[in-house]
Coordinates of C-alpha atoms (C1' of nucleotides) in Angstrom, one line a residue:
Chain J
X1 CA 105.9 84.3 114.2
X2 CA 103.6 86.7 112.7
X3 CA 105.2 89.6 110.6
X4 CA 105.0 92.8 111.5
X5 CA 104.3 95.4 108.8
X6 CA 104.1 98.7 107.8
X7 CA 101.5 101.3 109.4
X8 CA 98.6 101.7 106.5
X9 CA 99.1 104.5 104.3
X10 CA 103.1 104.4 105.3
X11 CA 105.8 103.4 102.3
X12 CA 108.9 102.6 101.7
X13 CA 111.0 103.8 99.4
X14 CA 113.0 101.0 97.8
X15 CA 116.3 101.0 96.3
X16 CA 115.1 100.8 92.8
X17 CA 112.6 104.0 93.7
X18 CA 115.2 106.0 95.5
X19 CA 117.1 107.0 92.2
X20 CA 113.6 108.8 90.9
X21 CA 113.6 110.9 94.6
X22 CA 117.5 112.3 94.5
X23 CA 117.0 113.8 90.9
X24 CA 113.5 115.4 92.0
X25 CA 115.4 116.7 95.3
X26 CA 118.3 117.7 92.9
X27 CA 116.5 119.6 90.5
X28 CA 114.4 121.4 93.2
X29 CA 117.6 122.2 95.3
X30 CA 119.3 123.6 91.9
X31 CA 115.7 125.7 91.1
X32 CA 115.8 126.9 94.3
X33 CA 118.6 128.2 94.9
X34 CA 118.4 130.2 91.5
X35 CA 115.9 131.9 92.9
X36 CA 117.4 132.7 96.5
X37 CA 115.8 130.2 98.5
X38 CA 118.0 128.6 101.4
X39 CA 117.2 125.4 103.1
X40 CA 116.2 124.9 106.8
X41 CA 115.1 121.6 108.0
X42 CA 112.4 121.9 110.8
X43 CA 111.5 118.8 113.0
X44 CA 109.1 116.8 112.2
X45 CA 106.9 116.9 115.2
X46 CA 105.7 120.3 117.0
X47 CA 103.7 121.7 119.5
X48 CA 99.8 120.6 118.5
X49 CA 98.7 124.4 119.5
X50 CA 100.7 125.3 116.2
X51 CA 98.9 123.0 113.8
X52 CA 95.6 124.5 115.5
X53 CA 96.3 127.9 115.4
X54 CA 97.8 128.4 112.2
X55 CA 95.9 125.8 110.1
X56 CA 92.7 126.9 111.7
X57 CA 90.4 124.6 114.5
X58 CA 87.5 123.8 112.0
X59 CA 89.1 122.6 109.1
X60 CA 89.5 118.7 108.0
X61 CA 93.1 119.0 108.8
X62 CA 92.6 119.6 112.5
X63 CA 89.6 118.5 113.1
X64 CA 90.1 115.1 111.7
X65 CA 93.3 114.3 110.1
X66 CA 96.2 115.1 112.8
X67 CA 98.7 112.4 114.6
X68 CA 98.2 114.2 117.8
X69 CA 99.5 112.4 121.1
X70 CA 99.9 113.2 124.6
X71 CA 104.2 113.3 125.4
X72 CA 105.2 111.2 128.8
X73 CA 105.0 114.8 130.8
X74 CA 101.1 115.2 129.2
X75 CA 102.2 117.9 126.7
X76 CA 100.0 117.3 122.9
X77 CA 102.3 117.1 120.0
X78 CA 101.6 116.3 116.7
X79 CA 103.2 114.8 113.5
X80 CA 103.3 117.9 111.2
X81 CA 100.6 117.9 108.6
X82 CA 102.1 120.9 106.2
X83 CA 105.5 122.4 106.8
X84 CA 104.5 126.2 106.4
X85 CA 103.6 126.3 110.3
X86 CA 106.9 125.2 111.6
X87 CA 108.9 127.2 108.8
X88 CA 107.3 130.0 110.4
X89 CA 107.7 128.8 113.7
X90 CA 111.5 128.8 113.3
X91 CA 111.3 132.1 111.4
X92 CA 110.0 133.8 114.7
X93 CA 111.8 131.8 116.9
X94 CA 115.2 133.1 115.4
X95 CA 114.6 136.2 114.8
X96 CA 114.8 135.9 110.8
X97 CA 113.4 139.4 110.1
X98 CA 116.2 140.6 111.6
X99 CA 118.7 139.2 109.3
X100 CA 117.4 140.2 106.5
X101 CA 114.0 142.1 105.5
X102 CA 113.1 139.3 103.2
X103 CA 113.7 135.8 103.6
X104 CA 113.2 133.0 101.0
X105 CA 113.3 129.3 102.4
X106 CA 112.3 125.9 101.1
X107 CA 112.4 122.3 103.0
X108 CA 111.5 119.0 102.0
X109 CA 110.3 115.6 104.4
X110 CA 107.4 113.8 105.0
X111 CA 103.7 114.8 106.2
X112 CA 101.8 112.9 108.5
X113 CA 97.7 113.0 108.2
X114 CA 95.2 110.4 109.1
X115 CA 93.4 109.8 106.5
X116 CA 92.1 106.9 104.4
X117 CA 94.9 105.8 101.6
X118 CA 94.0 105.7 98.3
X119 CA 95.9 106.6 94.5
X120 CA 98.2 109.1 95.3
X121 CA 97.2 109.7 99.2
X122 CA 99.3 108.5 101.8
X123 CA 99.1 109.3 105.6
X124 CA 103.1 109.5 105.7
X125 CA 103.5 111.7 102.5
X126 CA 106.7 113.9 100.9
X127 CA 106.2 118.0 100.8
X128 CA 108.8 120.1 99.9
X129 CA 107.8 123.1 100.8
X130 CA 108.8 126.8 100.0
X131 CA 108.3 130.5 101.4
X132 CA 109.0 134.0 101.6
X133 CA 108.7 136.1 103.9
X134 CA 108.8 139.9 103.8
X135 CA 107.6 140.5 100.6
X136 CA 103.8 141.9 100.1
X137 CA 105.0 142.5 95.9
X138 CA 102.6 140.9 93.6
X139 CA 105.9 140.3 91.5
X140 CA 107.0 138.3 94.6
X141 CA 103.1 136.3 93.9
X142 CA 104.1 135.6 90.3
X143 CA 107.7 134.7 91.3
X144 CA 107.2 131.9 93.3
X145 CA 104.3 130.7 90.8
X146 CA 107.1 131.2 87.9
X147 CA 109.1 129.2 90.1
X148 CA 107.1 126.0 91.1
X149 CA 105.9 126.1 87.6
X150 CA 109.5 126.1 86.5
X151 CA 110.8 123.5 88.9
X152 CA 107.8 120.9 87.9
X153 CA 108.3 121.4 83.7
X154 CA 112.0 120.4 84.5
X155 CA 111.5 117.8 86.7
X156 CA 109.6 116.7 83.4
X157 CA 105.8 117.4 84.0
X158 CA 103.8 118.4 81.3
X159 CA 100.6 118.8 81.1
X160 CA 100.6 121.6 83.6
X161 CA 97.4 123.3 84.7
X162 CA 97.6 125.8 86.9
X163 CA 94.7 127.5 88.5
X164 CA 94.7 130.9 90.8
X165 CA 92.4 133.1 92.4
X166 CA 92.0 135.6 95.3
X167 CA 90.3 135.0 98.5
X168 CA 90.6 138.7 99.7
X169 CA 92.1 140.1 102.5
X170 CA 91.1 140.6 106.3
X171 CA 89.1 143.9 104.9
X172 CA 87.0 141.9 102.3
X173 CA 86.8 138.5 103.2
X174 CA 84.4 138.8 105.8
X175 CA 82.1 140.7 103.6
X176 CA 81.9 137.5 100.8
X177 CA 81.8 135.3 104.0
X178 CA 78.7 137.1 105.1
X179 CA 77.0 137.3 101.7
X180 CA 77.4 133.6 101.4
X181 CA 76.3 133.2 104.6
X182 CA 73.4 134.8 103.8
X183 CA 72.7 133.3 100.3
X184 CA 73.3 129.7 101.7
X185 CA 70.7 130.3 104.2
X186 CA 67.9 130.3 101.8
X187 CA 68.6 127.1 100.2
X188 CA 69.5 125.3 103.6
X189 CA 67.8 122.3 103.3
X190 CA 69.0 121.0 100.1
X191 CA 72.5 121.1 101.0
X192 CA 74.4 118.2 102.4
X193 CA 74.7 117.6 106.0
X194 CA 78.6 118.7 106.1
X195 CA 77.8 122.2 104.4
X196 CA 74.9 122.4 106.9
X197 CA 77.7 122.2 109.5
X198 CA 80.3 124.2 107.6
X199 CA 77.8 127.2 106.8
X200 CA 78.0 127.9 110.5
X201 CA 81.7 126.9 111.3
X202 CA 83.3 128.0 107.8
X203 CA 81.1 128.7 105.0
X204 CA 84.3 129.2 102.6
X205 CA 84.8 125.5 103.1
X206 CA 81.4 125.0 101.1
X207 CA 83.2 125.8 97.8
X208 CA 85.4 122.8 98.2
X209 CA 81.8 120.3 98.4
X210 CA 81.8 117.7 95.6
X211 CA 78.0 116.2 96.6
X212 CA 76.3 117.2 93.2
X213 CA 73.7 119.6 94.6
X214 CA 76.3 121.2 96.6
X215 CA 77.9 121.8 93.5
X216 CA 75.1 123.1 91.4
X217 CA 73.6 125.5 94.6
X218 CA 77.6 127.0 94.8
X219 CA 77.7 127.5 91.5
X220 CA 74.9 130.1 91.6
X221 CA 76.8 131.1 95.4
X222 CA 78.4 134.8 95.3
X223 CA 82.0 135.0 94.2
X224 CA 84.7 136.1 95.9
X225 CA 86.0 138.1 92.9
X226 CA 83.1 140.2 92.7
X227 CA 84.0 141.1 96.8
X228 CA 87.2 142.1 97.0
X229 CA 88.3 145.6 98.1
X230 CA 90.3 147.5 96.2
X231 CA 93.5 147.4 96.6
X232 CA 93.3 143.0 96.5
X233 CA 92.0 143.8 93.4
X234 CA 94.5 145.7 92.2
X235 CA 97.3 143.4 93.6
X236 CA 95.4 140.5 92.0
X237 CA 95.4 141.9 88.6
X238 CA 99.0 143.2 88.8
X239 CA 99.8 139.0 89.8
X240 CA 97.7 138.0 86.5
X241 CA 100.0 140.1 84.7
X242 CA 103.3 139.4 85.6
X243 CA 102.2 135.8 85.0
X244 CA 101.6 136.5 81.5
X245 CA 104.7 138.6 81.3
X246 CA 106.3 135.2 82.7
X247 CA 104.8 133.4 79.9
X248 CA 103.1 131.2 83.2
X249 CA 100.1 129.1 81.9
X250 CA 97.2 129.4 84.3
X251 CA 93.3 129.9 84.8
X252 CA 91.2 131.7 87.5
X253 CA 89.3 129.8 88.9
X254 CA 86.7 131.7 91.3
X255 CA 85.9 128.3 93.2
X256 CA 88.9 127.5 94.5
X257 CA 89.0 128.4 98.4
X258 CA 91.4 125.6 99.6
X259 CA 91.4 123.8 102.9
X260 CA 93.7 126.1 105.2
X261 CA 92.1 129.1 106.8
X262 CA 95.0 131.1 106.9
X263 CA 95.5 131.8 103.1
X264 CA 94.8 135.6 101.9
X265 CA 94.9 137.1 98.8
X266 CA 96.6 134.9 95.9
X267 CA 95.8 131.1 95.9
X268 CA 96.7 128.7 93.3
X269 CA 97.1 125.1 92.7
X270 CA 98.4 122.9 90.1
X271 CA 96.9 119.6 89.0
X272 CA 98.5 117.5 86.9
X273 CA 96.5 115.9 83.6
X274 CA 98.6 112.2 84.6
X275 CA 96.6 111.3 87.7
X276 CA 93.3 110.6 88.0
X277 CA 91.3 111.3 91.1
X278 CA 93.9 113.0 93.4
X279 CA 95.0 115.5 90.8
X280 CA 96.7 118.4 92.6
X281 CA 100.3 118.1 92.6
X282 CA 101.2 121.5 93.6
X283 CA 99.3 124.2 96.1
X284 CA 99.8 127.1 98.2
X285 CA 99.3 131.0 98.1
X286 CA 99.5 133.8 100.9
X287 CA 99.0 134.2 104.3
X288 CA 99.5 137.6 104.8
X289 CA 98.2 138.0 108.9
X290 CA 99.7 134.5 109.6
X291 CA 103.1 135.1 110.9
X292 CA 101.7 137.6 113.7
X293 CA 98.7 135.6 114.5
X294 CA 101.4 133.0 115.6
X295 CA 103.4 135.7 118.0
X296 CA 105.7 137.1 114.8
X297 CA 106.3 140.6 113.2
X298 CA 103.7 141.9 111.1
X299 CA 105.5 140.5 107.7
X300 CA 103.5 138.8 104.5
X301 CA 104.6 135.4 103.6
X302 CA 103.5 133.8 100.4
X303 CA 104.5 129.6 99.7
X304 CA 103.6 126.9 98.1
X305 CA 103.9 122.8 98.7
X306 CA 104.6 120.1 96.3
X307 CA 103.8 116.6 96.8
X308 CA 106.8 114.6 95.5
X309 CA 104.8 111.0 95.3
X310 CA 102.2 112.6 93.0
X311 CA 105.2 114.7 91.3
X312 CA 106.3 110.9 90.5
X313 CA 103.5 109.0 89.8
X314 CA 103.0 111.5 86.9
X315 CA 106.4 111.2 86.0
X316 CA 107.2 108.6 83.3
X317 CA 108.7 105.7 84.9
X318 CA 112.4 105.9 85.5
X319 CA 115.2 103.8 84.2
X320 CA 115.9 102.1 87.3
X321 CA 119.4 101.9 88.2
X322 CA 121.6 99.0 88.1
X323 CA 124.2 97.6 90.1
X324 CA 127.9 99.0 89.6
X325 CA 130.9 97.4 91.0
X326 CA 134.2 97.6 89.6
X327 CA 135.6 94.5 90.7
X328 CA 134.9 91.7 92.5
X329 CA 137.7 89.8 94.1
X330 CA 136.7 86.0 94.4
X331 CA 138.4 84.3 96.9
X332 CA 138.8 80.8 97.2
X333 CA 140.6 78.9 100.5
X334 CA 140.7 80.0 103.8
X335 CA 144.4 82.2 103.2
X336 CA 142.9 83.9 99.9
X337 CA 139.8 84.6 101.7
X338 CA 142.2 86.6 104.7
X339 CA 144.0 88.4 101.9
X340 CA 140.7 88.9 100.2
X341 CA 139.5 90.5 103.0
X342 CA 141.9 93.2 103.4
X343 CA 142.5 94.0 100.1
X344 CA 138.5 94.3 99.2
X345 CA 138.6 96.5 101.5
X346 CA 141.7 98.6 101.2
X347 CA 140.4 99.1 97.6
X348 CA 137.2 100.6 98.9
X349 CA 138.7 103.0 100.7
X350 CA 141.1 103.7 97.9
X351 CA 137.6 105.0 96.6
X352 CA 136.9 101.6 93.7
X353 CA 133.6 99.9 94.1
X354 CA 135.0 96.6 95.3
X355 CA 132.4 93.4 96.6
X356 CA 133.4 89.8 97.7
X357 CA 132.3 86.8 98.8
X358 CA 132.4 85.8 102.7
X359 CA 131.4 82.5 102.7
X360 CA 134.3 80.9 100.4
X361 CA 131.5 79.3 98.1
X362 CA 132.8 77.8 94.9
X363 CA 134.4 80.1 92.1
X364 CA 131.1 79.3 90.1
X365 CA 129.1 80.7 92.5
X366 CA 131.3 83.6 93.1
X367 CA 131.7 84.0 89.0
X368 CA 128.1 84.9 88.9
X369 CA 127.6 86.6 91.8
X370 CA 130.3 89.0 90.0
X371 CA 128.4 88.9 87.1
X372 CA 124.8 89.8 89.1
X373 CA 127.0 92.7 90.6
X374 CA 127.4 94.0 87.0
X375 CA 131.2 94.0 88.3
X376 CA 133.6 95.2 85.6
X377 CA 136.5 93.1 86.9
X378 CA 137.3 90.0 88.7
X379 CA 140.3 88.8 90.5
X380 CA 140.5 85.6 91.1
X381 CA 142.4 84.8 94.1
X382 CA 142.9 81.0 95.4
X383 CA 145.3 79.6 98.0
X384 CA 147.1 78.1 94.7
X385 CA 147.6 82.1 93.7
X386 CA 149.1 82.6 96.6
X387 CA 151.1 80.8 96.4
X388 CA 152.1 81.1 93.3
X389 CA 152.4 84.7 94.2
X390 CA 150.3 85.9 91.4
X391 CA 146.7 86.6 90.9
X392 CA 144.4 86.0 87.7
X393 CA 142.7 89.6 86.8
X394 CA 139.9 89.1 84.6
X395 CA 137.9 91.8 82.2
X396 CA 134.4 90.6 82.6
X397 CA 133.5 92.6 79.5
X398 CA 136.2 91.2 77.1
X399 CA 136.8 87.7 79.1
X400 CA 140.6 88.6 78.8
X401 CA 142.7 87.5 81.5
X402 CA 146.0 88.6 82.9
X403 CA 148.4 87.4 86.0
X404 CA 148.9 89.8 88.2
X405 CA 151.9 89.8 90.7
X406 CA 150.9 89.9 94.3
X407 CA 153.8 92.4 94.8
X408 CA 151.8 95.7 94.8
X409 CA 148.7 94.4 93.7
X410 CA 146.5 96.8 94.9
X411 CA 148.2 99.5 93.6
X412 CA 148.4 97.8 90.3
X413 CA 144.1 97.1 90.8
X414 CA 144.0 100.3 91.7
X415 CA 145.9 102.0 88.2
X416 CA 144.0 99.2 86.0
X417 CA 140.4 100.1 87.5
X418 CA 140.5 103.9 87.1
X419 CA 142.1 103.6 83.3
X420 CA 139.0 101.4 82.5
X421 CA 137.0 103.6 83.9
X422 CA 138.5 106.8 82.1
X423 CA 138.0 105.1 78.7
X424 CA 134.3 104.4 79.5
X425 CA 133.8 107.9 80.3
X426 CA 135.8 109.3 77.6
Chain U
rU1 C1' 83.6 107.6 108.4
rG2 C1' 80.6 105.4 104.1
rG3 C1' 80.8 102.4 99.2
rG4 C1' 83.3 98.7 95.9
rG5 C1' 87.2 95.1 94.8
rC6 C1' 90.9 91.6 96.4
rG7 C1' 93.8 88.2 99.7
rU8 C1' 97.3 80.7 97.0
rC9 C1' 105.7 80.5 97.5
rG10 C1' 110.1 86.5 97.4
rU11 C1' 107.1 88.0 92.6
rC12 C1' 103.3 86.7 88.8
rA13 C1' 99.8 83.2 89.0
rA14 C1' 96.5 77.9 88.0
rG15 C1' 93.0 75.5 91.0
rC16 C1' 86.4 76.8 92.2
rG17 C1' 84.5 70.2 97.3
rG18 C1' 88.6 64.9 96.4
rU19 C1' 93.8 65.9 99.2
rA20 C1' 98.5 72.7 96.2
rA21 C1' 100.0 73.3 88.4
rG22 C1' 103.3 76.5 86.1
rA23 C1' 106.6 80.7 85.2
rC24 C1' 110.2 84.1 87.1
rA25 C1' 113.4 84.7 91.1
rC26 C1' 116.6 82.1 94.4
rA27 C1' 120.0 78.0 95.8
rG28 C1' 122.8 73.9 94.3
rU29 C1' 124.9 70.7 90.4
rA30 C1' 127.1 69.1 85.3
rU31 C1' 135.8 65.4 86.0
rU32 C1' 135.6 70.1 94.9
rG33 C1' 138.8 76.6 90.2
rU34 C1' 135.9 80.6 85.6
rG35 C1' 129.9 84.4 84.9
rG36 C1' 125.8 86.1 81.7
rU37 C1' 122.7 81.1 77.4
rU38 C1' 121.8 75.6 78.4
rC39 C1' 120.9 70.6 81.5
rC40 C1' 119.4 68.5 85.9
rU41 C1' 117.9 69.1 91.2
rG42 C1' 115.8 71.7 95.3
rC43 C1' 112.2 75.4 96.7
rA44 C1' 103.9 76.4 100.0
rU45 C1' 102.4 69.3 105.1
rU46 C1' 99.8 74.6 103.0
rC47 C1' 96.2 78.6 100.5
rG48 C1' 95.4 86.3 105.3
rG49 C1' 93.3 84.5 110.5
rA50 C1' 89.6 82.0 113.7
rG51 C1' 85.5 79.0 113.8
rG52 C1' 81.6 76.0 111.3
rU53 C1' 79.4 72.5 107.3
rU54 C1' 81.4 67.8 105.3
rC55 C1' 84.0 61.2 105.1
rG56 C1' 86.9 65.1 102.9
rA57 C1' 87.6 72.5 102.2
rA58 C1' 92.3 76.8 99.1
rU59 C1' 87.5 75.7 97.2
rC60 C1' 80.8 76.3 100.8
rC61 C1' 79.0 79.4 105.4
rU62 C1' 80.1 83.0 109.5
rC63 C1' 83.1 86.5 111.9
rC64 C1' 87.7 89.0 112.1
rC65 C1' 92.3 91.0 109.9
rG66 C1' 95.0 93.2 105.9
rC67 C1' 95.7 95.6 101.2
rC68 C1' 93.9 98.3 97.0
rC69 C1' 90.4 101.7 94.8
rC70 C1' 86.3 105.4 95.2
rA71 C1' 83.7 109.5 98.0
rG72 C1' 84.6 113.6 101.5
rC73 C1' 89.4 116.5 101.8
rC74 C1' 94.0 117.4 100.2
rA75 C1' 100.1 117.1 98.3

RNA sequence: UGGGGCGUCGUCAAGCGGUAAGACACAGUAUUGUGGUUCCUGCAUUCGGAGGUUCGAAUCCUCCCGCCCCAGCCA
């Protein structure tokens, strides 16, 4: 029988892993709400049209990466690529502006993008993802920079670098487009194919070339910086220094255009120093026409994503977590193995970590599964017990062993267990 | 989509044309009832798949499949 496997670029999350992704989740859901963010949980699949429209037709997300399929009644839907495009779905689509003028929400599940896997690139990857809506401040910018920055240094990153810059507004950004437009066109032919293509269907997405002579002709390209109209550069200095008031680390970097058309004004990203070639751990910035391009009120959002895998691969590794039980009843005979059974189970109700053995294997056997449990008791319960009417409690730390009554018993576990258990903890 | 590397037990592996080492893990056993150390025993008719060369292939050739890494792009 041939074995069937995962998709490429899909993961599972093991047991030993899953420790690693609660305390990430914890910490952010801890940060978050510090700062007023409240959690929604959008599906996972929407409506193609929204990827397109909001991500924009000629970038690599839509034009190459998407899980889009045609539904059994012909309808296109796709496996969400970023969340920020259903967040603000659901925004609209309850009426969130009218709650409250400004809303602040963060969510966290997987992304789906076709493309080839590689270190720290799946095609099912983790986001958790956080916006706010309402708030056109440049504190607000700095805020939410303050706060991703925050979040990763205590979810124990270090060597942070976080970049920013501005990619103007619907006023200026046409302008830069143009000028690069323009400057591109006299050195044509010595770009790469792709810009060729991209000078005609998004020339921003030139900036983000790594073929060497891209590089060196966009490094002599116009900068948006030198293009923006006054008042983005006024809200971009004010961001710059409430960063520094926040005592947030970061560079400008001019180059940095990133892959979604719909960003405006701040961008930033953070890579992380642990990772090699897929270094950005952290991205995002503000989309300030986006929620009415997709049928909304005219309110500014700003948000960021963080990819948890490459969060944890530049974590340190974990101490993975063993095996706790607190006792382990060993059964032996077909009568112990009926009142083994019920109590094991009455026990775990009782809210005490209890395992046993099914298959009434020899108390050897049992002894060490007990032991491979990391089991802090054992009973030992045979038909001979029974009869006998009493039970042989074992300490698996100490090896000391006491009889134990049947009358009670599980009470009497019960009583035993959780005074072990306060003298650990104490 | 292009480039590179790799596929032998659950895991890590040796073997490189003469008929699948070893280690860990797992299971069992040591006067049918006491664990973590120890002893012994078991554990790939088969080497990603399909063809081909050969008396003989895991080892050579061809094609296919899969995984990993790199580039583009991004989290």
């Amino acid at each position: 029988m041939k074995k069937i496997t995962l998709i490429k670029g899909f993961k599972d999350i093991l047991p030993d892993d899953s420790p690693a992704w609660r305390r990430i989740e914890s910490i952010a859901r801890d940060v978050f709400a510090c700062f007023g963010f409240r959690e929604i949980r959008v599906p996972i699949m929407e409506k193609t049209e929204l990827f397109k429209r909001s991500i924009g037709e000629t970038t690599d997300i839509v034009e190459k990466e998407m899980y889009t399929f045609r539904d059994r009644d012909d309808e296109l839907l796709t496996l969400r690529p970023e969340a920020t495009a259903s967040v603000i779905r659901a925004y609209i689509e309850h009426n969130m502006l009218s709650e409250n003028p400004i809303a602040k929400l963060y969510t966290i599940g997987p992304m789906f993008r076709r493309e080839r896997p590689q270190k720290g690139r799946f095609r099912q990857f983790h986001q958790l993802d956080a916006e706010v809506f309402g708030d056109e401040q440049p504190q607000t910018d700095a805020e939410v920079i303050f706060m991703l920055f925050h979040f990763l240094h205590r979810a124990g990153l270090t060597q942070l670098a976080v970049e920013i810059n501005s990619l103007g507004c619907k006023a200026c950004r046409p302008k830069f487009s143009e000028a690069v437009v323009a400057y591109l066109k006299d050195v044509q032919n010595a770009l790469c194919p792709d810009c060729q293509r991209r000078m005609n269907t998004n020339p921003l997405r030139v900036f983000d070339c790594k073929v060497e002579n891209c590089g060196s002709i966009i490094a002599k390209a116009p900068q948006i910086l030198a293009y923006l109209c006054g008042s983005c550069q006024n809200h971009f200095t004010a961001v710059k220094s409430y960063l520094a008031d926040l005592k947030v680390p970061c560079s400008v970097n001019p180059m940095m255009v990133r892959g979604l058309d719909y960003y405006t004004r701040t961008a930033f990203e953070v890579k992380s120093g642990a990772l090699g070639a897929q270094n950005a751990v952290a991205g995002g910035g503000r989309y300030d026409g986006l929620v009415s391009f997709l049928g909304g009120p005219e309110v500014t959002g700003i948000g960021f994503a963080v990819g948890l895998e490459r969060l944890l691969a530049s974590l340190p590794q974990a101490e993975q977590a063993k095996y706790q039980t607190d006792i382990f009843i060993a059964a032996l005979g077909d009568r112990a193995q009926k009142t083994g059974f019920s109590l094991t189970n009455e026990l775990r109700r009782a809210g005490i970590s209890a395992e046993t053995d099914y298959g009434n294997k020899s108390l050897k056997s049992q002894m060490k599964r007990a032991d491979k449990l990391n089991s802090s008791f054992t009973l030992i319960l045979g038909d001979k017990e029974i009869d006998e009417k009493q039970a042989q409690l074992r300490n698996m730390k100490t090896k000391d062993q006491q009889a134990l009554s049947l009358d009670n018993l599980q009470e009497k576990l019960i009583s035993i267990i959780l005074n072990s258990n306060e003298c650990r903890d104490g």
